[in-house]
């Protein structure tokens, strides 16, 4: 019942057009925190986890500025429900698969989610549309300050906020952006860029985060270092890197566009942009059965086409919504039942055909 | 272009320095030879702490956190610590990991509201850094000294604002 509320919420991050929307789909700030008097999640006993979950539930559902929040005890949610939350990027893959006492607080109209008992006791997350990290920092920091009054955080003056994994210690801050980079992929430049990013202390991941694969030319980039730098410094650095990637991507797109008009093959690629875009549109608007992975890969080309101003009967916002709504759990939640792969692929194709016809 | 000291064929990209009782060993290795020796990026995190461990101790120590019961092997396998106290218990193993991942070893970000910032611990750290700085200068390790000096500056600022 509560999940249906989410399904119908208006203010999702993927529906709006944020800054640099053509390349940056979303920005995310995440803070990792632990309670001082309990063992970290992996080591804690069932009783400890239950106590932490209950403490968290009480504190989180009473936050003053965050009305209309929904708290989910994940052990009471079925598989489809948990996957739905993961598809919305409100919980991680790890939390979705966890069988330990965990939960999440979601504030739909603010795109805030607070995971309880994931790798750390608390993971506070703030999502925004487009490239928007700096303005969200104040919001999440204030929320963190409020919560530090409710919980006794594990903190040392030397190492900062103490996290289960040493790679998160210090600020516990992960600042990331979800980027759409079809230009760099099609021109064969993406590998080099990723290599350069690694040298700059930036980590690249797939669509659903750590350990997931790249689909639809979507890359998540985030800071690798959390200790020894201030939070604003980390955010400023990542923003700088993302802006650089945006210019590389724009150059690649322009290059593809110019070559497609003349039919020349100036780069070491042999695809024609216009042809790729319209073929993708053709399949999406006519297929009778289609998998999610294929959908995402084709939508990537159509999205690129819309950004490059090709004549197509859909907006970026519509394409973003389709990228989310055609995911497996989303389909099954809208029909209120488990569907077989065949049924999902068929339903997905129906949705795409009706959405994309001009 | 520097060639790998072991195979002499590929370009070196891993520079390994080992110091044992004043004796210094330096190796330039290509990616493949480094992986084979357990010195490539994949094994660097565990091997660095292992190398330090083996160099300084003859017998194996069994280190267990007395707050949560986590032992070193479990930590090595999962990469996750068991509780806040583990950071003290396993500090010497964490040092190379933190250096590798973050390059810095001192928190300079925000502090929880109402945290009882123990001035004593800050002063102790400053003294420790100052001692290390003096040693580095005496040994003519100027690059190390410069890094320590920067850390010390940050610490002095923190102390002043508290």
Short mmCIF file of C-alpha atoms in Angstrom, two decimals:
data_model
loop_
_atom_site.label_atom_id
_atom_site.label_comp_id
_atom_site.label_asym_id
_atom_site.label_seq_id
_atom_site.Cartn_x
_atom_site.Cartn_y
_atom_site.Cartn_z
CA UNK A 1 0.00 0.00 0.00
CA UNK A 2 2.74 2.43 0.96
CA UNK A 3 4.68 1.57 -2.17
CA UNK A 4 1.79 2.58 -4.40
CA UNK A 5 2.07 6.06 -2.85
CA UNK A 6 5.64 6.21 -4.11
CA UNK A 7 4.66 5.01 -7.54
CA UNK A 8 2.30 7.94 -7.85
CA UNK A 9 4.57 10.65 -6.38
CA UNK A 10 5.08 13.70 -8.55
CA UNK A 11 8.37 15.15 -7.38
CA UNK A 12 10.79 12.44 -8.42
CA UNK A 13 14.32 13.46 -9.32
CA UNK A 14 14.09 11.79 -12.74
CA UNK A 15 11.08 13.77 -13.89
CA UNK A 16 12.58 17.24 -13.65
CA UNK A 17 15.20 18.90 -15.84
CA UNK A 18 18.14 19.83 -13.65
CA UNK A 19 21.36 21.66 -14.64
CA UNK A 20 23.36 20.06 -17.49
CA UNK A 21 20.48 17.66 -17.91
CA UNK A 22 21.68 16.53 -21.34
CA UNK A 23 24.60 14.65 -19.80
CA UNK A 24 23.96 14.56 -16.04
CA UNK A 25 20.83 12.65 -15.07
CA UNK A 26 21.18 13.01 -11.34
CA UNK A 27 23.46 13.97 -8.47
CA UNK A 28 23.65 12.21 -5.13
CA UNK A 29 25.19 12.98 -1.77
CA UNK A 30 25.55 10.16 0.71
CA UNK A 31 26.76 10.27 4.32
CA UNK A 32 27.75 7.13 6.23
CA UNK A 33 27.23 7.17 10.01
CA UNK A 34 27.38 4.61 12.83
CA UNK A 35 26.08 4.56 16.38
CA UNK A 36 28.95 4.52 18.90
CA UNK A 37 27.66 1.93 21.32
CA UNK A 38 26.83 -0.81 18.84
CA UNK A 39 28.93 -3.10 16.73
CA UNK A 40 28.91 -2.35 13.01
CA UNK A 41 26.16 -4.04 10.99
CA UNK A 42 28.10 -7.05 9.75
CA UNK A 43 29.29 -7.94 13.23
CA UNK A 44 26.21 -6.97 15.23
CA UNK A 45 23.86 -9.57 16.70
CA UNK A 46 20.21 -9.86 15.66
CA UNK A 47 19.17 -8.19 18.91
CA UNK A 48 21.54 -5.26 18.39
CA UNK A 49 20.25 -4.79 14.83
CA UNK A 50 16.67 -4.85 16.07
CA UNK A 51 17.50 -2.20 18.70
CA UNK A 52 19.24 0.00 16.14
CA UNK A 53 16.33 -0.35 13.72
CA UNK A 54 13.79 0.60 16.39
CA UNK A 55 15.88 3.55 17.62
CA UNK A 56 16.26 4.71 14.04
CA UNK A 57 12.59 4.31 13.24
CA UNK A 58 11.60 6.46 16.21
CA UNK A 59 14.14 9.19 15.54
CA UNK A 60 13.69 9.29 11.77
CA UNK A 61 9.92 9.44 11.69
CA UNK A 62 10.00 12.51 13.92
CA UNK A 63 12.27 14.83 11.91
CA UNK A 64 10.70 18.31 11.94
CA UNK A 65 11.18 19.49 8.33
CA UNK A 66 10.56 16.16 6.70
CA UNK A 67 6.82 15.62 6.78
CA UNK A 68 5.21 12.89 4.72
CA UNK A 69 7.98 10.43 5.33
CA UNK A 70 7.49 6.69 4.95
CA UNK A 71 9.45 4.14 6.97
CA UNK A 72 9.88 0.63 5.54
CA UNK A 73 10.99 -2.35 7.60
CA UNK A 74 12.55 -4.29 4.74
CA UNK A 75 12.02 -7.73 6.20
CA UNK A 76 8.28 -7.05 5.91
CA UNK A 77 8.54 -6.02 2.27
CA UNK A 78 8.38 -8.65 -0.48
CA UNK A 79 11.01 -9.16 -3.18
CA UNK A 80 9.27 -6.96 -5.74
CA UNK A 81 8.84 -4.15 -3.22
CA UNK A 82 12.51 -4.18 -2.31
CA UNK A 83 13.57 -4.28 -5.94
CA UNK A 84 11.26 -1.36 -6.70
CA UNK A 85 13.03 0.76 -4.08
CA UNK A 86 16.41 -0.22 -5.54
CA UNK A 87 15.25 0.65 -9.07
CA UNK A 88 14.33 4.12 -7.80
CA UNK A 89 17.86 4.43 -6.35
CA UNK A 90 16.33 4.83 -2.89
CA UNK A 91 18.10 1.78 -1.49
CA UNK A 92 21.27 0.05 -2.59
CA UNK A 93 21.62 -3.42 -4.11
CA UNK A 94 23.19 -4.52 -0.82
CA UNK A 95 20.22 -3.43 1.27
CA UNK A 96 17.79 -5.02 -1.18
CA UNK A 97 19.53 -8.39 -0.80
CA UNK A 98 20.14 -8.18 2.94
CA UNK A 99 18.39 -10.61 5.20
CA UNK A 100 19.47 -8.78 8.37
CA UNK A 101 17.12 -6.47 10.22
CA UNK A 102 17.23 -3.39 8.04
CA UNK A 103 14.97 -0.57 6.97
CA UNK A 104 14.75 2.69 5.11
CA UNK A 105 13.09 6.04 5.63
CA UNK A 106 11.90 7.73 2.46
CA UNK A 107 10.78 11.32 2.05
CA UNK A 108 9.22 11.35 -1.43
CA UNK A 109 8.84 15.07 -2.03
CA UNK A 110 12.40 15.80 -0.95
CA UNK A 111 14.19 12.87 -2.64
CA UNK A 112 15.76 11.93 0.67
CA UNK A 113 16.28 8.37 1.81
CA UNK A 114 17.96 7.11 4.97
CA UNK A 115 19.02 3.46 4.97
CA UNK A 116 19.32 1.65 8.31
CA UNK A 117 21.68 -1.29 8.85
CA UNK A 118 23.25 -1.42 5.41
CA UNK A 119 27.06 -1.63 5.56
CA UNK A 120 26.85 1.16 8.16
CA UNK A 121 24.07 1.79 10.67
CA UNK A 122 22.86 4.90 8.86
CA UNK A 123 23.31 5.99 5.28
CA UNK A 124 21.74 9.36 4.60
CA UNK A 125 21.15 10.10 0.96
CA UNK A 126 19.98 13.15 -0.99
CA UNK A 127 19.14 12.89 -4.70
CA UNK A 128 18.73 15.76 -7.14
CA UNK A 129 18.06 16.09 -10.84
CA UNK A 130 20.98 17.14 -13.07
CA UNK A 131 24.28 18.51 -11.76
CA UNK A 132 23.36 19.84 -8.36
CA UNK A 133 25.70 18.89 -5.53
CA UNK A 134 26.65 22.12 -3.79
CA UNK A 135 23.17 23.39 -2.98
CA UNK A 136 22.18 20.00 -1.63
CA UNK A 137 25.14 19.87 0.73
CA UNK A 138 23.57 22.40 3.09
CA UNK A 139 20.36 20.40 3.21
CA UNK A 140 21.98 17.08 3.98
CA UNK A 141 24.42 18.61 6.44
CA UNK A 142 21.56 20.16 8.42
CA UNK A 143 19.78 16.82 8.49
CA UNK A 144 22.99 15.18 9.69
CA UNK A 145 23.33 17.80 12.45
CA UNK A 146 19.79 17.11 13.63
CA UNK A 147 20.43 13.36 13.69
CA UNK A 148 23.72 13.75 15.59
CA UNK A 149 21.60 15.19 18.39
CA UNK A 150 19.46 12.06 18.40
CA UNK A 151 22.22 9.48 18.08
CA UNK A 152 25.65 9.18 19.63
CA UNK A 153 27.79 8.87 16.48
CA UNK A 154 30.97 6.78 16.36
CA UNK A 155 33.57 9.47 15.80
CA UNK A 156 37.25 10.03 16.55
CA UNK A 157 39.01 13.38 16.43
CA UNK A 158 41.81 11.76 14.43
CA UNK A 159 39.91 9.70 11.86
CA UNK A 160 36.53 11.42 11.78
CA UNK A 161 33.28 9.48 11.37
CA UNK A 162 34.08 5.80 11.89
CA UNK A 163 32.68 3.51 9.21
CA UNK A 164 32.62 -0.26 8.73
CA UNK A 165 34.85 0.00 5.69
CA UNK A 166 38.04 2.09 5.98
CA UNK A 167 37.44 3.40 2.46
CA UNK A 168 34.56 5.51 3.85
CA UNK A 169 36.17 6.79 7.04
CA UNK A 170 36.58 10.52 7.74
CA UNK A 171 33.78 12.53 6.20
CA UNK A 172 31.84 9.40 5.23
CA UNK A 173 30.80 11.41 2.18
CA UNK A 174 30.27 9.95 -1.27
CA UNK A 175 29.38 12.60 -3.83
CA UNK A 176 28.33 11.12 -7.16
CA UNK A 177 26.67 11.92 -10.46
CA UNK A 178 24.90 9.63 -12.91
CA UNK A 179 26.14 10.54 -16.38
CA UNK A 180 24.82 9.66 -19.82
CA UNK A 181 27.87 9.24 -22.08
CA UNK A 182 26.78 7.76 -25.41
CA UNK A 183 29.05 10.11 -27.35
CA UNK A 184 32.18 8.91 -25.58
CA UNK A 185 31.08 5.29 -25.95
CA UNK A 186 30.30 5.57 -29.67
CA UNK A 187 33.55 7.35 -30.48
CA UNK A 188 35.53 4.76 -28.52
CA UNK A 189 36.92 7.35 -26.11
CA UNK A 190 35.29 6.10 -22.90
CA UNK A 191 38.05 3.73 -21.76
CA UNK A 192 40.65 6.48 -21.90
CA UNK A 193 38.40 8.83 -19.93
CA UNK A 194 37.78 6.24 -17.21
CA UNK A 195 41.52 5.67 -16.94
CA UNK A 196 42.11 9.40 -16.59
CA UNK A 197 39.39 9.61 -13.95
CA UNK A 198 40.98 6.86 -11.87
CA UNK A 199 44.20 8.87 -11.79
CA UNK A 200 42.23 11.88 -10.54
CA UNK A 201 40.82 9.91 -7.64
CA UNK A 202 37.40 9.41 -9.20
CA UNK A 203 35.64 6.04 -9.21
CA UNK A 204 33.34 4.92 -12.06
CA UNK A 205 30.51 2.43 -11.56
CA UNK A 206 27.50 1.00 -13.39
CA UNK A 207 23.87 2.07 -13.20
CA UNK A 208 22.94 0.63 -9.81
CA UNK A 209 26.22 1.41 -8.06
CA UNK A 210 28.95 -0.76 -6.61
CA UNK A 211 29.40 -4.09 -8.36
CA UNK A 212 26.78 -3.49 -11.05
CA UNK A 213 27.35 -3.37 -14.78
CA UNK A 214 27.14 -0.47 -17.18
CA UNK A 215 23.90 -0.29 -19.19
CA UNK A 216 22.46 2.30 -21.51
CA UNK A 217 25.79 4.22 -21.57
CA UNK A 218 25.09 5.31 -17.99
CA UNK A 219 28.05 5.83 -15.68
CA UNK A 220 28.10 6.75 -12.03
CA UNK A 221 31.16 8.79 -11.02
CA UNK A 222 32.09 9.53 -7.43
CA UNK A 223 34.99 10.58 -5.21
CA UNK A 224 37.38 7.88 -4.05
CA UNK A 225 38.79 9.76 -1.05
CA UNK A 226 36.74 10.54 2.06
CA UNK A 227 39.48 11.31 4.58
CA UNK A 228 41.70 14.35 4.86
CA UNK A 229 39.57 16.71 2.83
CA UNK A 230 36.65 18.87 3.85
CA UNK A 231 33.18 18.02 2.56
CA UNK A 232 32.88 21.17 0.46
CA UNK A 233 36.31 20.52 -1.04
CA UNK A 234 35.28 16.98 -2.08
CA UNK A 235 32.07 18.29 -3.65
CA UNK A 236 33.87 21.08 -5.50
CA UNK A 237 36.40 18.60 -6.90
CA UNK A 238 33.78 16.20 -8.17
CA UNK A 239 31.79 19.03 -9.73
CA UNK A 240 34.95 20.15 -11.51
CA UNK A 241 35.59 16.65 -12.84
CA UNK A 242 31.99 16.25 -13.99
CA UNK A 243 32.10 19.57 -15.83
CA UNK A 244 35.20 18.37 -17.62
CA UNK A 245 33.50 15.11 -18.61
CA UNK A 246 30.50 17.09 -19.88
CA UNK A 247 32.75 19.03 -22.24
CA UNK A 248 34.40 15.81 -23.47
CA UNK A 249 30.97 14.27 -24.07
CA UNK A 250 29.71 17.37 -25.88
CA UNK A 251 32.77 17.30 -28.14
CA UNK A 252 32.18 13.64 -28.93
CA UNK A 253 28.53 14.30 -29.72
CA UNK A 254 29.40 17.20 -32.02
CA UNK A 255 31.97 15.08 -33.78
CA UNK A 256 29.44 12.29 -34.36
CA UNK A 257 26.87 14.77 -35.61
CA UNK A 258 29.22 16.46 -38.10
CA UNK A 259 30.36 13.15 -39.52
CA UNK A 260 26.84 11.82 -39.84
CA UNK A 261 25.88 14.70 -42.13
CA UNK A 262 28.73 14.12 -44.55
CA UNK A 263 29.02 10.38 -44.18
CA UNK A 264 32.71 10.75 -43.37
CA UNK A 265 34.55 8.54 -40.91
CA UNK A 266 36.97 10.96 -39.32
CA UNK A 267 37.29 9.16 -36.02
CA UNK A 268 38.05 5.48 -35.55
CA UNK A 269 34.37 4.65 -35.45
CA UNK A 270 32.09 3.70 -38.27
CA UNK A 271 28.58 4.54 -37.13
CA UNK A 272 26.23 7.16 -38.45
CA UNK A 273 24.55 9.02 -35.62
CA UNK A 274 21.26 9.84 -37.36
CA UNK A 275 20.82 6.29 -38.58
CA UNK A 276 21.54 4.86 -35.11
CA UNK A 277 19.06 7.22 -33.47
CA UNK A 278 16.20 6.51 -35.85
CA UNK A 279 16.79 2.76 -35.94
CA UNK A 280 16.63 2.74 -32.13
CA UNK A 281 13.43 4.76 -32.23
CA UNK A 282 12.03 2.40 -34.84
CA UNK A 283 12.58 -0.70 -32.71
CA UNK A 284 11.31 0.88 -29.49
CA UNK A 285 8.11 2.13 -31.10
CA UNK A 286 7.32 -1.15 -32.86
CA UNK A 287 8.72 -4.12 -30.93
CA UNK A 288 6.24 -6.57 -29.46
CA UNK A 289 8.65 -8.03 -26.91
CA UNK A 290 11.69 -6.27 -25.45
CA UNK A 291 14.05 -6.83 -22.49
CA UNK A 292 15.02 -4.09 -20.06
CA UNK A 293 18.64 -4.11 -21.07
CA UNK A 294 17.81 -3.70 -24.75
CA UNK A 295 15.31 -0.97 -23.86
CA UNK A 296 17.93 0.96 -21.93
CA UNK A 297 20.51 0.66 -24.70
CA UNK A 298 18.04 1.85 -27.34
CA UNK A 299 16.61 4.61 -25.16
CA UNK A 300 20.18 5.80 -24.74
CA UNK A 301 20.41 6.44 -28.48
CA UNK A 302 16.99 8.10 -28.61
CA UNK A 303 17.92 10.28 -25.66
CA UNK A 304 21.07 11.31 -27.49
CA UNK A 305 18.95 12.04 -30.55
CA UNK A 306 16.63 14.29 -28.58
CA UNK A 307 19.63 16.15 -27.10
CA UNK A 308 21.03 16.64 -30.61
CA UNK A 309 17.68 18.07 -31.71
CA UNK A 310 16.64 15.32 -34.10
CA UNK A 311 12.92 15.34 -34.88
CA UNK A 312 11.52 12.86 -32.37
CA UNK A 313 8.11 12.83 -30.66
CA UNK A 314 9.39 12.76 -27.08
CA UNK A 315 11.05 15.00 -24.51
CA UNK A 316 14.07 14.23 -22.32
CA UNK A 317 11.72 14.10 -19.36
CA UNK A 318 9.57 11.47 -21.02
CA UNK A 319 12.61 9.37 -21.86
CA UNK A 320 13.89 9.62 -18.28
CA UNK A 321 10.52 8.44 -17.00
CA UNK A 322 10.55 5.51 -19.43
CA UNK A 323 14.03 4.52 -18.26
CA UNK A 324 12.62 4.18 -14.76
CA UNK A 325 9.12 2.84 -15.41
CA UNK A 326 10.19 -0.01 -17.71
CA UNK A 327 12.34 -1.61 -14.99
CA UNK A 328 11.18 -5.10 -13.94
CA UNK A 329 9.86 -4.35 -10.44
CA UNK A 330 8.17 -1.16 -11.61
CA UNK A 331 6.20 -3.14 -14.19
CA UNK A 332 5.10 -5.71 -11.65
CA UNK A 333 4.12 -3.12 -9.06
CA UNK A 334 1.90 -1.33 -11.57
CA UNK A 335 0.08 -4.57 -12.37
CA UNK A 336 -0.03 -5.69 -8.74
CA UNK A 337 1.46 -9.09 -9.35
CA UNK A 338 4.43 -11.19 -10.32
CA UNK A 339 4.91 -11.49 -14.05
CA UNK A 340 6.93 -13.98 -16.04
CA UNK A 341 9.79 -12.72 -18.21
CA UNK A 342 7.60 -13.10 -21.30
CA UNK A 343 4.79 -11.07 -19.71
CA UNK A 344 7.20 -8.36 -18.58
CA UNK A 345 8.84 -8.10 -21.98
CA UNK A 346 5.45 -7.82 -23.60
CA UNK A 347 4.11 -5.22 -21.17
CA UNK A 348 7.29 -3.21 -21.52
CA UNK A 349 6.94 -3.17 -25.29
CA UNK A 350 3.30 -2.03 -24.97
CA UNK A 351 4.26 0.85 -22.70
CA UNK A 352 7.03 1.93 -25.05
CA UNK A 353 4.84 1.80 -28.15
CA UNK A 354 2.10 3.88 -26.62
CA UNK A 355 4.52 6.42 -25.10
CA UNK A 356 6.63 6.91 -28.19
CA UNK A 357 4.02 7.19 -30.90
CA UNK A 358 3.92 10.88 -31.85
CA UNK B 1 61.40 4.73 -20.31
CA UNK B 2 62.32 2.54 -17.34
CA UNK B 3 62.18 -1.21 -17.97
CA UNK B 4 61.01 -3.80 -15.45
CA UNK B 5 63.89 -5.01 -13.23
CA UNK B 6 62.64 -8.58 -13.37
CA UNK B 7 61.67 -9.33 -16.96
CA UNK B 8 63.52 -6.45 -18.63
CA UNK B 9 60.93 -6.40 -21.40
CA UNK B 10 57.95 -4.26 -20.36
CA UNK B 11 57.77 -0.69 -19.09
CA UNK B 12 57.77 -0.37 -15.30
CA UNK B 13 54.72 1.16 -13.69
CA UNK B 14 55.06 -0.07 -10.09
CA UNK B 15 57.92 1.26 -8.00
CA UNK B 16 58.50 -0.80 -4.87
CA UNK B 17 60.81 0.30 -2.05
CA UNK B 18 61.60 -1.91 0.93
CA UNK B 19 63.52 -0.74 3.98
CA UNK B 20 64.80 -3.37 6.44
CA UNK B 21 67.14 -2.32 9.23
CA UNK B 22 68.67 0.58 7.31
CA UNK B 23 69.09 -1.58 4.17
CA UNK B 24 67.12 -0.22 1.20
CA UNK B 25 65.87 -2.35 -1.69
CA UNK B 26 64.32 -0.69 -4.74
CA UNK B 27 62.50 -2.45 -7.57
CA UNK B 28 60.88 -1.12 -10.72
CA UNK B 29 58.26 -3.58 -11.95
CA UNK B 30 55.87 -3.90 -14.87
CA UNK B 31 52.20 -4.59 -14.08
CA UNK B 32 52.45 -8.32 -14.79
CA UNK B 33 55.57 -9.00 -12.73
CA UNK B 34 54.14 -6.91 -9.91
CA UNK B 35 50.92 -8.99 -9.85
CA UNK B 36 52.95 -12.20 -9.83
CA UNK B 37 54.92 -11.00 -6.82
CA UNK B 38 51.75 -9.96 -5.05
CA UNK B 39 52.68 -6.31 -5.44
CA UNK B 40 50.12 -5.33 -8.08
CA UNK B 41 47.15 -3.06 -7.33
CA UNK B 42 44.87 -6.00 -6.65
CA UNK B 43 46.96 -7.39 -3.83
CA UNK B 44 48.49 -4.13 -2.69
CA UNK B 45 46.08 -3.47 0.13
CA UNK B 46 46.58 -6.76 1.89
CA UNK B 47 50.17 -7.30 0.87
CA UNK B 48 51.39 -3.94 2.15
CA UNK B 49 50.21 -4.68 5.63
CA UNK B 50 51.46 -8.25 5.32
CA UNK B 51 54.90 -7.13 4.21
CA UNK B 52 55.15 -4.73 7.13
CA UNK B 53 53.89 -7.42 9.47
CA UNK B 54 56.36 -10.07 8.32
CA UNK B 55 59.32 -7.72 8.27
CA UNK B 56 58.99 -6.68 11.87
CA UNK B 57 57.82 -9.80 13.65
CA UNK B 58 59.28 -13.29 13.74
CA UNK B 59 56.25 -14.98 15.23
CA UNK B 60 52.57 -14.38 14.36
CA UNK B 61 50.55 -12.30 16.76
CA UNK B 62 46.90 -12.98 17.29
CA UNK B 63 45.22 -9.59 17.39
CA UNK B 64 41.58 -9.53 18.40
CA UNK B 65 39.39 -6.53 19.12
CA UNK B 66 38.20 -6.84 22.70
CA UNK B 67 34.99 -4.91 22.01
CA UNK B 68 33.58 -6.99 19.20
CA UNK B 69 35.81 -10.06 18.86
CA UNK B 70 36.89 -9.41 15.27
CA UNK B 71 40.31 -10.85 14.46
CA UNK B 72 42.77 -9.73 11.79
CA UNK B 73 42.07 -12.61 9.39
CA UNK B 74 38.34 -11.94 9.38
CA UNK B 75 39.02 -8.28 8.66
CA UNK B 76 41.38 -9.19 5.84
CA UNK B 77 38.75 -11.44 4.25
CA UNK B 78 35.76 -9.14 4.42
CA UNK B 79 37.52 -5.77 4.34
CA UNK B 80 35.06 -4.62 7.03
CA UNK B 81 35.74 -3.64 10.63
CA UNK B 82 33.56 -4.80 13.51
CA UNK B 83 33.15 -1.74 15.69
CA UNK B 84 34.52 1.74 16.48
CA UNK B 85 37.20 0.26 18.74
CA UNK B 86 38.63 -1.77 15.84
CA UNK B 87 40.21 1.40 14.54
CA UNK B 88 42.45 1.43 17.62
CA UNK B 89 43.00 -2.34 17.76
CA UNK B 90 44.07 -2.66 14.13
CA UNK B 91 45.59 0.77 13.69
CA UNK B 92 48.96 -0.42 12.41
CA UNK B 93 47.29 -2.55 9.71
CA UNK B 94 44.94 0.25 8.78
CA UNK B 95 47.72 2.78 8.32
CA UNK B 96 48.89 1.51 4.87
CA UNK B 97 45.28 1.05 3.68
CA UNK B 98 44.30 4.57 4.66
CA UNK B 99 47.45 5.94 3.07
CA UNK B 100 46.73 4.04 -0.14
CA UNK B 101 43.06 4.99 -0.46
CA UNK B 102 42.98 8.49 0.97
CA UNK B 103 46.62 9.71 0.97
CA UNK B 104 45.74 11.65 4.12
CA UNK B 105 45.52 10.39 7.67
CA UNK B 106 43.79 13.15 9.58
CA UNK B 107 40.11 14.13 9.47
CA UNK B 108 39.61 17.76 8.49
CA UNK B 109 35.88 17.76 7.75
CA UNK B 110 32.82 18.45 9.89
CA UNK B 111 32.40 17.36 13.49
CA UNK B 112 29.20 16.06 15.17
CA UNK B 113 27.21 18.75 16.97
CA UNK B 114 28.09 18.92 20.62
CA UNK B 115 31.09 16.59 20.32
CA UNK B 116 33.38 16.89 23.30
CA UNK B 117 36.49 17.68 21.34
CA UNK B 118 39.31 16.43 23.48
CA UNK B 119 41.98 19.03 23.25
CA UNK B 120 44.40 16.68 24.91
CA UNK B 121 44.29 14.17 22.07
CA UNK B 122 44.88 16.94 19.53
CA UNK B 123 47.86 18.23 21.45
CA UNK B 124 49.26 14.74 21.72
CA UNK B 125 48.96 14.33 17.97
CA UNK B 126 50.61 17.65 17.33
CA UNK B 127 53.52 16.63 19.52
CA UNK B 128 53.80 13.34 17.71
CA UNK B 129 53.83 15.04 14.33
CA UNK B 130 56.41 17.55 15.48
CA UNK B 131 58.68 14.73 16.63
CA UNK B 132 58.29 12.91 13.29
CA UNK B 133 59.00 16.15 11.46
CA UNK B 134 62.19 16.71 13.40
CA UNK B 135 63.33 13.15 12.70
CA UNK B 136 62.62 13.50 8.99
CA UNK B 137 64.59 16.72 8.77
CA UNK B 138 67.50 15.15 10.65
CA UNK B 139 67.49 12.20 8.23
CA UNK B 140 67.32 14.66 5.33
CA UNK B 141 63.98 13.18 4.13
CA UNK B 142 62.74 16.55 2.96
CA UNK B 143 59.72 15.38 0.96
CA UNK B 144 58.38 13.54 3.99
CA UNK B 145 59.14 16.56 6.15
CA UNK B 146 57.14 18.83 3.84
CA UNK B 147 54.10 16.53 4.07
CA UNK B 148 54.39 16.44 7.86
CA UNK B 149 54.68 20.18 7.99
CA UNK B 150 51.41 20.56 6.04
CA UNK B 151 49.64 18.11 8.38
CA UNK B 152 50.99 20.02 11.36
CA UNK B 153 49.69 23.32 9.97
CA UNK B 154 46.19 21.87 9.56
CA UNK B 155 46.32 20.54 13.09
CA UNK B 156 47.42 23.89 14.54
CA UNK B 157 44.43 25.55 12.83
CA UNK B 158 42.08 22.94 14.29
CA UNK B 159 43.57 23.51 17.75
CA UNK B 160 43.17 27.28 17.46
CA UNK B 161 39.50 27.04 16.51
CA UNK B 162 38.85 24.83 19.53
#
